[in-house]
Short mmCIF file of C-alpha atoms in Angstrom, two decimals:
data_model
loop_
_atom_site.label_atom_id
_atom_site.label_comp_id
_atom_site.label_asym_id
_atom_site.label_seq_id
_atom_site.Cartn_x
_atom_site.Cartn_y
_atom_site.Cartn_z
CA UNK M 1427 -0.09 -0.04 -0.05
CA UNK M 1428 1.19 3.54 -0.64
CA UNK M 1429 0.42 6.66 1.02
CA UNK M 1430 0.77 10.37 0.09
CA UNK M 1431 2.60 11.43 3.13
CA UNK M 1432 5.93 12.72 1.83
CA UNK M 1433 7.19 15.72 -0.15
CA UNK M 1434 9.02 16.22 -3.27
CA UNK M 1435 10.56 19.67 -3.26
CA UNK M 1436 12.74 22.29 -4.60
CA UNK M 1437 14.18 23.48 -1.37
CA UNK M 1438 15.57 26.59 -3.05
CA UNK M 1439 12.05 28.13 -3.89
CA UNK M 1440 10.19 26.31 -0.93
CA UNK M 1441 7.49 24.68 -3.14
CA UNK M 1442 6.39 21.29 -1.57
CA UNK M 1443 4.32 18.87 -3.30
CA UNK M 1444 3.06 15.35 -2.31
CA UNK M 1445 4.80 12.26 -3.72
CA UNK M 1446 4.14 8.63 -2.71
CA UNK M 1447 5.52 6.97 0.12
CA UNK M 1448 5.35 3.34 1.52
CA UNK M 1449 3.19 2.54 4.56
CA UNK M 1450 6.28 1.81 6.84
CA UNK M 1451 7.15 5.48 6.71
CA UNK M 1452 3.63 6.35 8.06
CA UNK M 1453 4.26 3.78 10.85
CA UNK M 1454 7.67 5.24 11.41
CA UNK M 1455 6.08 8.56 12.00
CA UNK M 1456 4.55 7.13 15.23
CA UNK M 1457 7.43 4.87 16.15
CA UNK M 1458 10.24 7.13 15.82
CA UNK M 1459 9.33 10.85 16.32
CA UNK M 1460 11.53 11.76 19.16
CA UNK M 1461 8.97 12.71 21.75
CA UNK M 1462 8.54 9.01 22.47
CA UNK M 1463 11.66 7.22 21.30
CA UNK M 1464 14.94 7.90 23.09
CA UNK M 1465 13.75 11.29 24.37
CA UNK M 1466 15.68 10.65 27.62
CA UNK M 1467 18.61 8.71 26.12
CA UNK M 1468 22.12 9.47 24.67
CA UNK M 1469 24.89 6.97 24.38
CA UNK M 1470 24.92 6.82 28.29
CA UNK M 1471 21.07 6.53 28.63
CA UNK M 1472 20.75 10.15 30.19
CA UNK M 1473 19.77 13.41 28.97
CA UNK M 1474 22.62 16.04 28.22
CA UNK M 1475 21.53 19.26 29.90
CA UNK M 1476 23.31 22.54 29.15
CA UNK M 1477 20.60 24.81 30.33
CA UNK M 1478 21.12 28.02 32.48
CA UNK M 1479 18.84 27.43 35.43
CA UNK M 1480 19.43 30.83 36.84
CA UNK M 1481 16.06 32.32 35.94
CA UNK M 1482 14.21 29.03 37.16
CA UNK M 1483 15.98 29.37 40.66
CA UNK M 1484 14.79 33.11 41.00
CA UNK M 1485 11.73 33.17 43.03
CA UNK M 1486 10.63 36.48 41.42
CA UNK M 1487 10.53 35.23 37.86
CA UNK M 1488 10.20 32.17 35.73
CA UNK M 1489 11.14 30.86 32.26
CA UNK M 1490 9.12 30.93 28.95
CA UNK M 1491 10.01 28.95 25.88
CA UNK M 1492 13.09 30.37 24.08
CA UNK M 1493 14.90 29.37 20.82
CA UNK M 1494 17.91 28.47 22.97
CA UNK M 1495 19.34 25.02 23.32
CA UNK M 1496 19.32 23.46 26.80
CA UNK M 1497 19.78 19.82 26.32
CA UNK M 1498 21.01 17.54 23.50
CA UNK M 1499 18.87 14.76 21.90
CA UNK M 1500 20.66 11.40 21.73
CA UNK M 1501 17.99 9.11 20.52
CA UNK M 1502 17.50 7.39 17.14
CA UNK M 1503 16.06 9.41 14.29
CA UNK M 1504 13.37 8.67 11.52
CA UNK M 1505 16.24 7.96 9.08
CA UNK M 1506 17.55 5.17 11.41
CA UNK M 1507 14.18 3.39 11.11
CA UNK M 1508 14.11 4.01 7.31
CA UNK M 1509 17.48 2.19 7.15
CA UNK M 1510 16.62 -0.65 9.40
CA UNK M 1511 13.01 -1.45 8.09
CA UNK M 1512 13.16 -1.01 4.31
CA UNK M 1513 11.15 -4.27 3.95
CA UNK M 1514 7.34 -3.88 4.48
CA UNK M 1515 7.23 -7.42 5.93
CA UNK M 1516 8.30 -5.55 8.99
CA UNK M 1517 4.74 -4.16 9.08
CA UNK M 1518 3.11 -7.40 8.70
CA UNK M 1519 4.93 -8.90 11.46
CA UNK M 1520 4.21 -5.91 13.61
CA UNK M 1521 0.60 -6.15 12.78
CA UNK M 1522 0.57 -9.81 13.70
CA UNK M 1523 2.33 -9.09 16.94
CA UNK M 1524 -0.42 -6.54 17.89
CA UNK M 1525 -3.33 -8.78 17.20
CA UNK M 1526 -1.85 -12.05 19.00
CA UNK M 1527 -3.86 -12.79 21.96
CA UNK M 1528 -6.74 -10.38 21.24
CA UNK M 1529 -9.28 -13.08 20.47
CA UNK M 1530 -10.19 -11.49 17.16
CA UNK M 1531 -12.91 -13.40 15.43
CA UNK M 1532 -12.82 -14.44 11.77
CA UNK M 1533 -15.45 -11.87 11.04
CA UNK M 1534 -13.31 -9.26 12.64
CA UNK M 1535 -10.38 -10.19 10.56
CA UNK M 1536 -12.51 -9.72 7.42
CA UNK M 1537 -13.38 -6.22 8.56
CA UNK M 1538 -9.82 -5.32 9.25
CA UNK M 1539 -9.05 -5.69 5.52
CA UNK M 1540 -11.95 -3.25 4.47
CA UNK M 1541 -12.57 -0.71 7.08
CA UNK M 1542 -11.18 2.68 6.03
CA UNK M 1543 -12.71 4.72 8.93
CA UNK M 1544 -11.50 4.10 12.39
CA UNK M 1545 -12.11 5.48 15.85
CA UNK M 1546 -9.51 5.55 18.61
CA UNK M 1547 -10.31 6.13 22.21
CA UNK M 1548 -8.59 5.54 25.57
CA UNK M 1549 -10.52 5.51 28.74
CA UNK M 1550 -10.49 4.74 32.45
CA UNK M 1551 -14.32 4.77 32.83
CA UNK M 1552 -17.12 2.44 32.07
CA UNK M 1553 -18.45 2.37 28.49
CA UNK M 1554 -20.56 5.29 27.52
CA UNK M 1555 -23.10 5.86 24.89
CA UNK M 1556 -20.57 7.79 22.97
CA UNK M 1557 -18.93 4.43 22.31
CA UNK M 1558 -22.34 3.00 20.97
CA UNK M 1559 -23.02 5.99 18.77
CA UNK M 1560 -19.83 5.34 16.84
CA UNK M 1561 -20.22 1.70 16.42
CA UNK M 1562 -23.61 2.17 15.12
CA UNK M 1563 -21.90 3.91 12.12
CA UNK M 1564 -19.68 2.22 9.50
CA UNK M 1565 -16.49 2.80 11.44
CA UNK M 1566 -14.16 0.35 13.26
CA UNK M 1567 -13.11 1.29 16.82
CA UNK M 1568 -9.89 0.76 18.77
CA UNK M 1569 -10.22 0.87 22.42
CA UNK M 1570 -6.91 1.34 24.45
CA UNK M 1571 -7.44 0.65 28.15
CA UNK M 1572 -5.04 1.96 30.79
CA UNK M 1573 -4.25 0.59 34.23
CA UNK M 1574 -7.27 2.16 35.81
CA UNK M 1575 -9.79 1.00 33.18
CA UNK M 1576 -12.33 -1.39 34.45
CA UNK M 1577 -11.21 -5.00 34.00
CA UNK M 1578 -14.72 -6.00 32.83
CA UNK M 1579 -15.10 -2.94 30.22
CA UNK M 1580 -16.08 -5.22 27.31
CA UNK M 1581 -18.59 -7.10 29.16
CA UNK M 1582 -20.15 -3.84 30.18
CA UNK M 1583 -20.18 -2.60 26.58
CA UNK M 1584 -21.95 -5.77 25.64
CA UNK M 1585 -24.46 -5.11 28.31
CA UNK M 1586 -24.83 -1.59 27.15
CA UNK M 1587 -25.81 -2.67 23.60
CA UNK M 1588 -28.16 -5.23 24.84
CA UNK M 1589 -29.88 -2.76 27.19
CA UNK M 1590 -33.46 -2.29 25.96
CA UNK M 1591 -34.76 -0.29 28.82
CA UNK M 1592 -34.53 2.90 26.66
CA UNK M 1593 -36.66 3.31 23.56
CA UNK M 1594 -34.73 6.42 22.67
CA UNK M 1595 -31.61 4.48 21.83
CA UNK M 1596 -32.66 3.46 18.17
CA UNK M 1597 -28.78 3.58 17.32
CA UNK M 1598 -28.07 0.70 19.67
CA UNK M 1599 -29.78 -1.73 17.35
CA UNK M 1600 -27.19 -1.09 14.82
CA UNK M 1601 -24.11 -0.97 16.99
CA UNK M 1602 -21.79 -3.72 16.00
CA UNK M 1603 -19.26 -5.01 18.55
CA UNK M 1604 -17.41 -7.05 15.99
CA UNK M 1605 -16.12 -3.65 14.85
CA UNK M 1606 -14.74 -2.95 18.24
CA UNK M 1607 -11.10 -3.93 18.95
CA UNK M 1608 -9.86 -3.82 22.57
CA UNK M 1609 -6.17 -3.88 23.22
CA UNK M 1610 -5.76 -5.60 26.66
CA UNK M 1611 -3.43 -4.24 29.26
CA UNK M 1612 -1.77 -7.63 29.52
CA UNK M 1613 -0.95 -7.53 25.74
CA UNK M 1614 0.40 -4.02 26.05
CA UNK M 1615 2.77 -5.07 28.80
CA UNK M 1616 3.72 -8.08 26.41
CA UNK M 1617 4.59 -5.80 23.50
CA UNK M 1618 6.74 -3.66 25.78
CA UNK M 1619 9.13 -6.66 25.84
CA UNK M 1620 9.77 -6.72 22.21
CA UNK M 1621 13.14 -5.59 20.85
CA UNK M 1622 13.55 -2.80 18.32
CA UNK M 1623 11.55 0.49 17.59
CA UNK M 1624 8.27 -1.30 18.37
CA UNK M 1625 9.33 -2.41 22.03
CA UNK M 1626 10.91 1.02 22.43
CA UNK M 1627 7.77 2.85 21.43
CA UNK M 1628 5.56 0.83 23.72
CA UNK M 1629 7.92 1.26 26.75
CA UNK M 1630 8.22 4.98 26.14
CA UNK M 1631 4.28 5.30 26.11
CA UNK M 1632 3.52 6.33 29.76
CA UNK M 1633 0.82 4.48 31.61
CA UNK M 1634 -1.92 6.75 33.09
CA UNK M 1635 -1.67 9.09 30.30
CA UNK M 1636 -3.56 10.31 27.21
CA UNK M 1637 -0.60 9.03 25.10
CA UNK M 1638 -1.86 5.31 25.32
CA UNK M 1639 -3.81 6.35 22.35
CA UNK M 1640 -0.70 6.13 20.34
CA UNK M 1641 -0.99 2.32 20.38
CA UNK M 1642 -4.45 2.71 19.05
CA UNK M 1643 -3.37 4.96 16.12
CA UNK M 1644 -0.66 2.50 15.18
CA UNK M 1645 -3.05 -0.26 15.18
CA UNK M 1646 -5.47 1.42 12.81
CA UNK M 1647 -2.75 2.62 10.54
CA UNK M 1648 -1.63 -1.04 10.26
CA UNK M 1649 -5.07 -1.91 9.13
CA UNK M 1650 -4.93 0.51 6.32
CA UNK M 1651 -7.26 3.08 7.82
CA UNK M 1652 -7.84 6.21 5.66
CA UNK M 1653 -9.56 8.30 8.34
CA UNK M 1654 -8.90 8.18 12.12
CA UNK M 1655 -11.44 9.80 14.39
CA UNK M 1656 -9.51 10.74 17.61
CA UNK M 1657 -11.99 11.19 20.45
CA UNK M 1658 -12.90 10.92 24.20
CA UNK M 1659 -15.78 9.09 25.49
CA UNK M 1660 -17.53 12.03 26.80
CA UNK M 1661 -18.06 13.46 23.63
CA UNK M 1662 -21.40 12.29 21.97
CA UNK M 1663 -22.57 12.64 18.45
CA UNK M 1664 -25.78 14.40 17.97
CA UNK M 1665 -28.69 12.53 16.72
CA UNK M 1666 -31.17 12.87 13.75
CA UNK M 1667 -34.86 13.42 14.30
CA UNK M 1668 -35.32 9.57 13.66
CA UNK M 1669 -32.79 8.86 16.75
CA UNK M 1670 -30.12 7.65 14.60
CA UNK M 1671 -26.64 8.96 14.92
CA UNK M 1672 -25.60 12.05 12.67
CA UNK M 1673 -23.46 11.07 9.81
CA UNK M 1674 -20.37 13.20 10.41
CA UNK M 1675 -17.90 12.41 7.44
CA UNK M 1676 -18.86 12.31 3.70
CA UNK M 1677 -16.95 12.40 0.45
CA UNK M 1678 -18.41 15.65 -0.41
CA UNK M 1679 -16.31 18.86 -0.60
CA UNK M 1680 -16.21 20.88 2.65
CA UNK M 1681 -17.91 24.22 2.60
CA UNK M 1682 -16.06 26.61 4.71
CA UNK M 1683 -15.80 30.19 6.00
CA UNK M 1684 -12.55 31.61 5.04
CA UNK M 1685 -11.04 34.50 7.15
CA UNK M 1686 -8.36 36.81 5.86
CA UNK M 1687 -6.31 37.67 9.09
CA UNK M 1688 -2.66 38.95 9.63
CA UNK M 1689 -1.81 37.28 12.91
CA UNK M 1690 -0.27 34.07 13.33
CA UNK M 1691 -2.60 33.04 16.18
CA UNK M 1692 -6.10 32.32 15.14
CA UNK M 1693 -9.23 32.20 17.28
CA UNK M 1694 -12.19 30.42 15.48
CA UNK M 1695 -14.63 30.82 18.32
CA UNK M 1696 -15.97 34.18 17.52
CA UNK M 1697 -16.61 33.29 13.80
CA UNK M 1698 -18.50 30.08 14.88
CA UNK M 1699 -20.86 32.04 17.32
CA UNK M 1700 -19.48 30.94 20.68
CA UNK M 1701 -21.94 32.22 23.23
CA UNK M 1702 -19.18 33.45 25.59
CA UNK M 1703 -17.68 35.68 22.95
CA UNK M 1704 -18.69 39.23 22.53
CA UNK M 1705 -17.44 40.03 18.97
CA UNK M 1706 -17.39 37.97 15.67
CA UNK M 1707 -14.42 37.67 13.33
CA UNK M 1708 -14.36 38.96 9.85
CA UNK M 1709 -15.42 36.58 7.16
CA UNK M 1710 -13.75 37.26 3.77
CA UNK M 1711 -15.75 34.68 1.58
CA UNK M 1712 -17.01 31.06 1.39
CA UNK M 1713 -15.62 28.37 -0.57
CA UNK M 1714 -15.74 24.59 -1.15
CA UNK M 1715 -12.54 22.62 -0.69
CA UNK M 1716 -12.07 18.85 -1.47
CA UNK M 1717 -11.70 16.53 1.30
CA UNK M 1718 -8.35 15.37 -0.14
CA UNK M 1719 -6.89 18.82 0.93
CA UNK M 1720 -8.17 18.64 4.52
CA UNK M 1721 -5.54 17.02 7.11
CA UNK M 1722 -7.55 17.59 10.10
CA UNK M 1723 -11.26 18.41 11.06
CA UNK M 1724 -11.78 19.40 14.62
CA UNK M 1725 -15.50 19.12 15.72
CA UNK M 1726 -16.67 21.78 18.03
CA UNK M 1727 -18.88 20.65 21.01
CA UNK M 1728 -21.87 22.14 22.54
CA UNK M 1729 -22.56 22.14 26.27
CA UNK M 1730 -19.29 21.70 28.18
CA UNK M 1731 -16.35 21.75 25.45
CA UNK M 1732 -12.69 21.17 25.92
CA UNK M 1733 -11.76 24.73 26.81
CA UNK M 1734 -8.90 25.67 29.15
CA UNK M 1735 -9.41 25.72 32.81
CA UNK M 1736 -9.25 29.54 33.22
CA UNK M 1737 -12.02 29.95 30.66
CA UNK M 1738 -14.12 27.37 32.43
CA UNK M 1739 -13.52 28.77 35.98
CA UNK M 1740 -14.24 32.38 34.89
CA UNK M 1741 -17.08 32.07 32.41
CA UNK M 1742 -20.49 30.45 32.69
CA UNK M 1743 -21.67 27.03 31.07
CA UNK M 1744 -23.13 25.75 29.13
CA UNK M 1745 -21.16 27.09 26.11
CA UNK M 1746 -22.61 26.41 22.68
CA UNK M 1747 -21.85 27.54 19.00
CA UNK M 1748 -24.46 29.19 16.92
CA UNK M 1749 -22.86 28.87 13.44
CA UNK M 1750 -23.63 25.94 11.17
CA UNK M 1751 -20.68 26.76 8.97
CA UNK M 1752 -17.14 25.10 9.06
CA UNK M 1753 -14.13 27.68 9.27
CA UNK M 1754 -10.92 27.12 7.34
CA UNK M 1755 -7.83 28.15 9.30
CA UNK M 1756 -5.50 30.42 7.34
CA UNK M 1757 -2.41 28.84 6.21
CA UNK M 1758 -0.14 31.16 8.08
CA UNK M 1759 -1.91 30.81 11.44
CA UNK M 1760 -1.95 28.38 14.23
CA UNK M 1761 -5.07 27.24 16.14
CA UNK M 1762 -5.14 24.81 18.94
CA UNK M 1763 -7.07 21.64 18.20
CA UNK M 1764 -7.43 18.62 20.61
CA UNK M 1765 -7.90 14.90 20.80
CA UNK M 1766 -11.54 15.00 21.96
CA UNK M 1767 -13.24 14.98 18.55
CA UNK M 1768 -10.85 15.21 15.63
CA UNK M 1769 -10.51 13.51 12.27
CA UNK M 1770 -7.21 12.90 10.75
CA UNK M 1771 -6.92 12.04 7.17
CA UNK M 1772 -4.33 9.38 6.04
CA UNK M 1773 -2.24 12.42 4.71
CA UNK M 1774 -1.79 13.71 8.10
CA UNK M 1775 -1.47 10.43 10.03
CA UNK M 1776 2.28 11.54 10.73
CA UNK M 1777 0.58 14.32 12.91
CA UNK M 1778 -1.21 12.06 15.37
CA UNK M 1779 1.38 11.18 17.78
CA UNK M 1780 0.70 12.47 21.27
CA UNK M 1781 3.71 13.65 23.29
CA UNK M 1782 4.06 11.60 26.35
CA UNK M 1783 6.52 13.90 28.13
CA UNK M 1784 4.02 16.57 28.90
CA UNK M 1785 0.84 16.40 30.86
CA UNK M 1786 -2.23 15.08 28.93
CA UNK M 1787 -3.79 18.71 29.25
CA UNK M 1788 -0.92 20.04 27.03
CA UNK M 1789 -0.21 16.99 24.78
CA UNK M 1790 -2.87 17.26 22.20
CA UNK M 1791 -2.29 21.03 21.84
CA UNK M 1792 1.45 20.90 21.37
CA UNK M 1793 0.84 18.10 18.81
CA UNK M 1794 -1.44 20.38 17.04
CA UNK M 1795 1.02 23.30 16.63
CA UNK M 1796 3.74 20.93 15.34
CA UNK M 1797 1.43 19.54 12.79
CA UNK M 1798 0.39 22.91 11.53
CA UNK M 1799 3.95 23.89 11.06
CA UNK M 1800 4.19 21.12 8.37
CA UNK M 1801 0.71 21.88 7.05
CA UNK M 1802 2.10 25.32 6.06
CA UNK M 1803 4.65 23.61 3.73
CA UNK M 1804 1.73 21.66 2.10
CA UNK M 1805 -1.61 21.98 0.72
CA UNK M 1806 -3.23 20.29 3.86
CA UNK M 1807 -5.51 22.48 5.69
CA UNK M 1808 -7.06 22.57 9.14
CA UNK M 1809 -10.94 22.97 9.40
CA UNK M 1810 -13.19 23.63 12.50
CA UNK M 1811 -16.54 22.01 11.88
CA UNK M 1812 -19.82 22.90 13.42
CA UNK M 1813 -20.81 21.37 16.75
CA UNK M 1814 -22.21 18.02 15.68
CA UNK M 1815 -21.26 16.89 19.17
CA UNK M 1816 -22.55 17.29 22.81
CA UNK M 1817 -19.71 17.05 25.53
CA UNK M 1818 -20.92 15.77 28.82
CA UNK M 1819 -17.75 16.16 30.54
CA UNK M 1820 -16.23 13.33 32.75
CA UNK M 1821 -15.35 14.27 36.09
CA UNK M 1822 -12.41 17.02 36.24
CA UNK M 1823 -11.13 19.04 38.80
CA UNK M 1824 -10.72 22.59 37.37
CA UNK M 1825 -7.96 23.53 39.66
CA UNK M 1826 -5.91 20.39 38.80
CA UNK M 1827 -6.52 21.14 35.13
CA UNK M 1828 -5.39 24.76 35.69
CA UNK M 1829 -1.98 23.44 37.20
CA UNK M 1830 -1.47 20.92 34.35
CA UNK M 1831 -1.95 23.50 31.77
CA UNK M 1832 0.66 25.83 32.93
CA UNK M 1833 2.78 25.23 29.97
CA UNK M 1834 -0.02 26.49 27.72
CA UNK M 1835 -0.30 29.72 29.52
CA UNK M 1836 3.50 30.32 29.75
CA UNK M 1837 4.99 29.01 26.64
CA UNK M 1838 2.39 28.69 23.89
CA UNK M 1839 3.03 32.37 22.56
CA UNK M 1840 6.70 31.86 22.35
CA UNK M 1841 6.26 28.43 20.84
CA UNK M 1842 4.04 29.65 18.03
CA UNK M 1843 6.51 32.55 17.27
CA UNK M 1844 9.29 30.06 17.02
CA UNK M 1845 7.35 27.56 14.86
CA UNK M 1846 6.19 30.42 12.50
CA UNK M 1847 9.74 31.36 11.57
CA UNK M 1848 11.23 27.82 11.73
CA UNK M 1849 13.06 26.38 8.65
CA UNK M 1850 14.66 23.11 7.79
CA UNK M 1851 16.86 21.88 5.16
CA UNK M 1852 15.07 18.54 5.14
CA UNK M 1853 12.97 17.95 2.04
CA UNK M 1854 11.00 14.98 3.23
CA UNK M 1855 7.70 15.81 5.18
CA UNK M 1856 8.21 13.22 7.86
CA UNK M 1857 11.80 14.24 8.38
CA UNK M 1858 10.80 17.95 8.73
CA UNK M 1859 8.34 16.83 11.35
CA UNK M 1860 10.84 14.78 13.26
CA UNK M 1861 13.29 17.66 13.25
CA UNK M 1862 10.61 20.04 14.72
CA UNK M 1863 10.07 17.67 17.48
CA UNK M 1864 13.69 17.27 18.16
CA UNK M 1865 14.42 21.07 17.97
CA UNK M 1866 11.63 21.82 20.39
CA UNK M 1867 12.61 19.11 22.73
CA UNK M 1868 16.37 20.41 22.90
CA UNK M 1869 14.87 23.96 23.60
CA UNK M 1870 11.91 23.25 25.91
CA UNK M 1871 12.25 22.38 29.50
CA UNK M 1872 9.42 19.98 29.67
#
């Protein structure tokens, strides 16, 4: 299988175009991007720190992100993976390793070969209707449990499907558990014992962290997914009048509002009628863009969306969005998108990886900024879609979220400025992305 996830370019004039690259490079983007593989290793196995800590030790001030080297990255890089695994048989072996011991039925094996749309979720809670709603559509689902996930999760999911107590759940009748693939904790622990990049990848993925999703992304990619819906189990698709789940992805061109803005930081909320915003952005025009040009679609969520803790503490809920139009983010701008209700096309699978070296509240936002830096080289675009989702938020502590989000408040502005002016001599998109992660790692004290 081939995928358009690479660039041919004339580096002198900065024009980047897609060319075809084999599946193992897309897998490599997850296995080798430095946030997970060898982040804390050099030849001796330790970070090499060269930072000036005087500001950090001064109680009257603190440090923000700067384009200044504070440590050295000593791990393996994407080119190492390419040299070691030129044969696609490695992917077949990796796929066999992942499905070993999962008790996958013959029916599921058949669907693995044909499903192009996959959802990925990690959870520590009992199954919710959000899971059922996805399974009622023509999607397959990877469920990545963590250490706190109920041991009887799949049995409870089966009971949820069979629950006939509510006549309002018409969608439950079409929910197909044969399209749900559960990656047991015990199997994940076995994978960590493998040699090479895969074992390193699993071992470097922290437990009790959002980044466990990375295993699910890899599994879906190995099944030749073309779209991955990255979501959380407290985000519920809205229903049609007949009680069935709203279809949220078609092959039709995406009709978007296009804004002409000069800044490199873009806020889509005013343009989409957020109830807590006093002003609306300027809309220049509308246009249709083909789905093939869209790398990421972020769905907004009504009721209790994934906003930052300061916003949640200081402004009233519920928060809803009045606009029924999608918004196209300008090429030169950066807008944070999350891992709560986001579709990645196969052209943007290299941008799925969630950093495991920062808190879960920061991880998906940092990921979004790195991906958009590469989007700027390409014809891939970021779209914010209307709120086809209600978020009924799982239990959170707002003060705890506020503490976990400190990097967002303290470093995001400088990081965006850095990425806006970043350049690389690499002409291959995945290597450019790997370079971004390496450079930010060596400059960022996280």
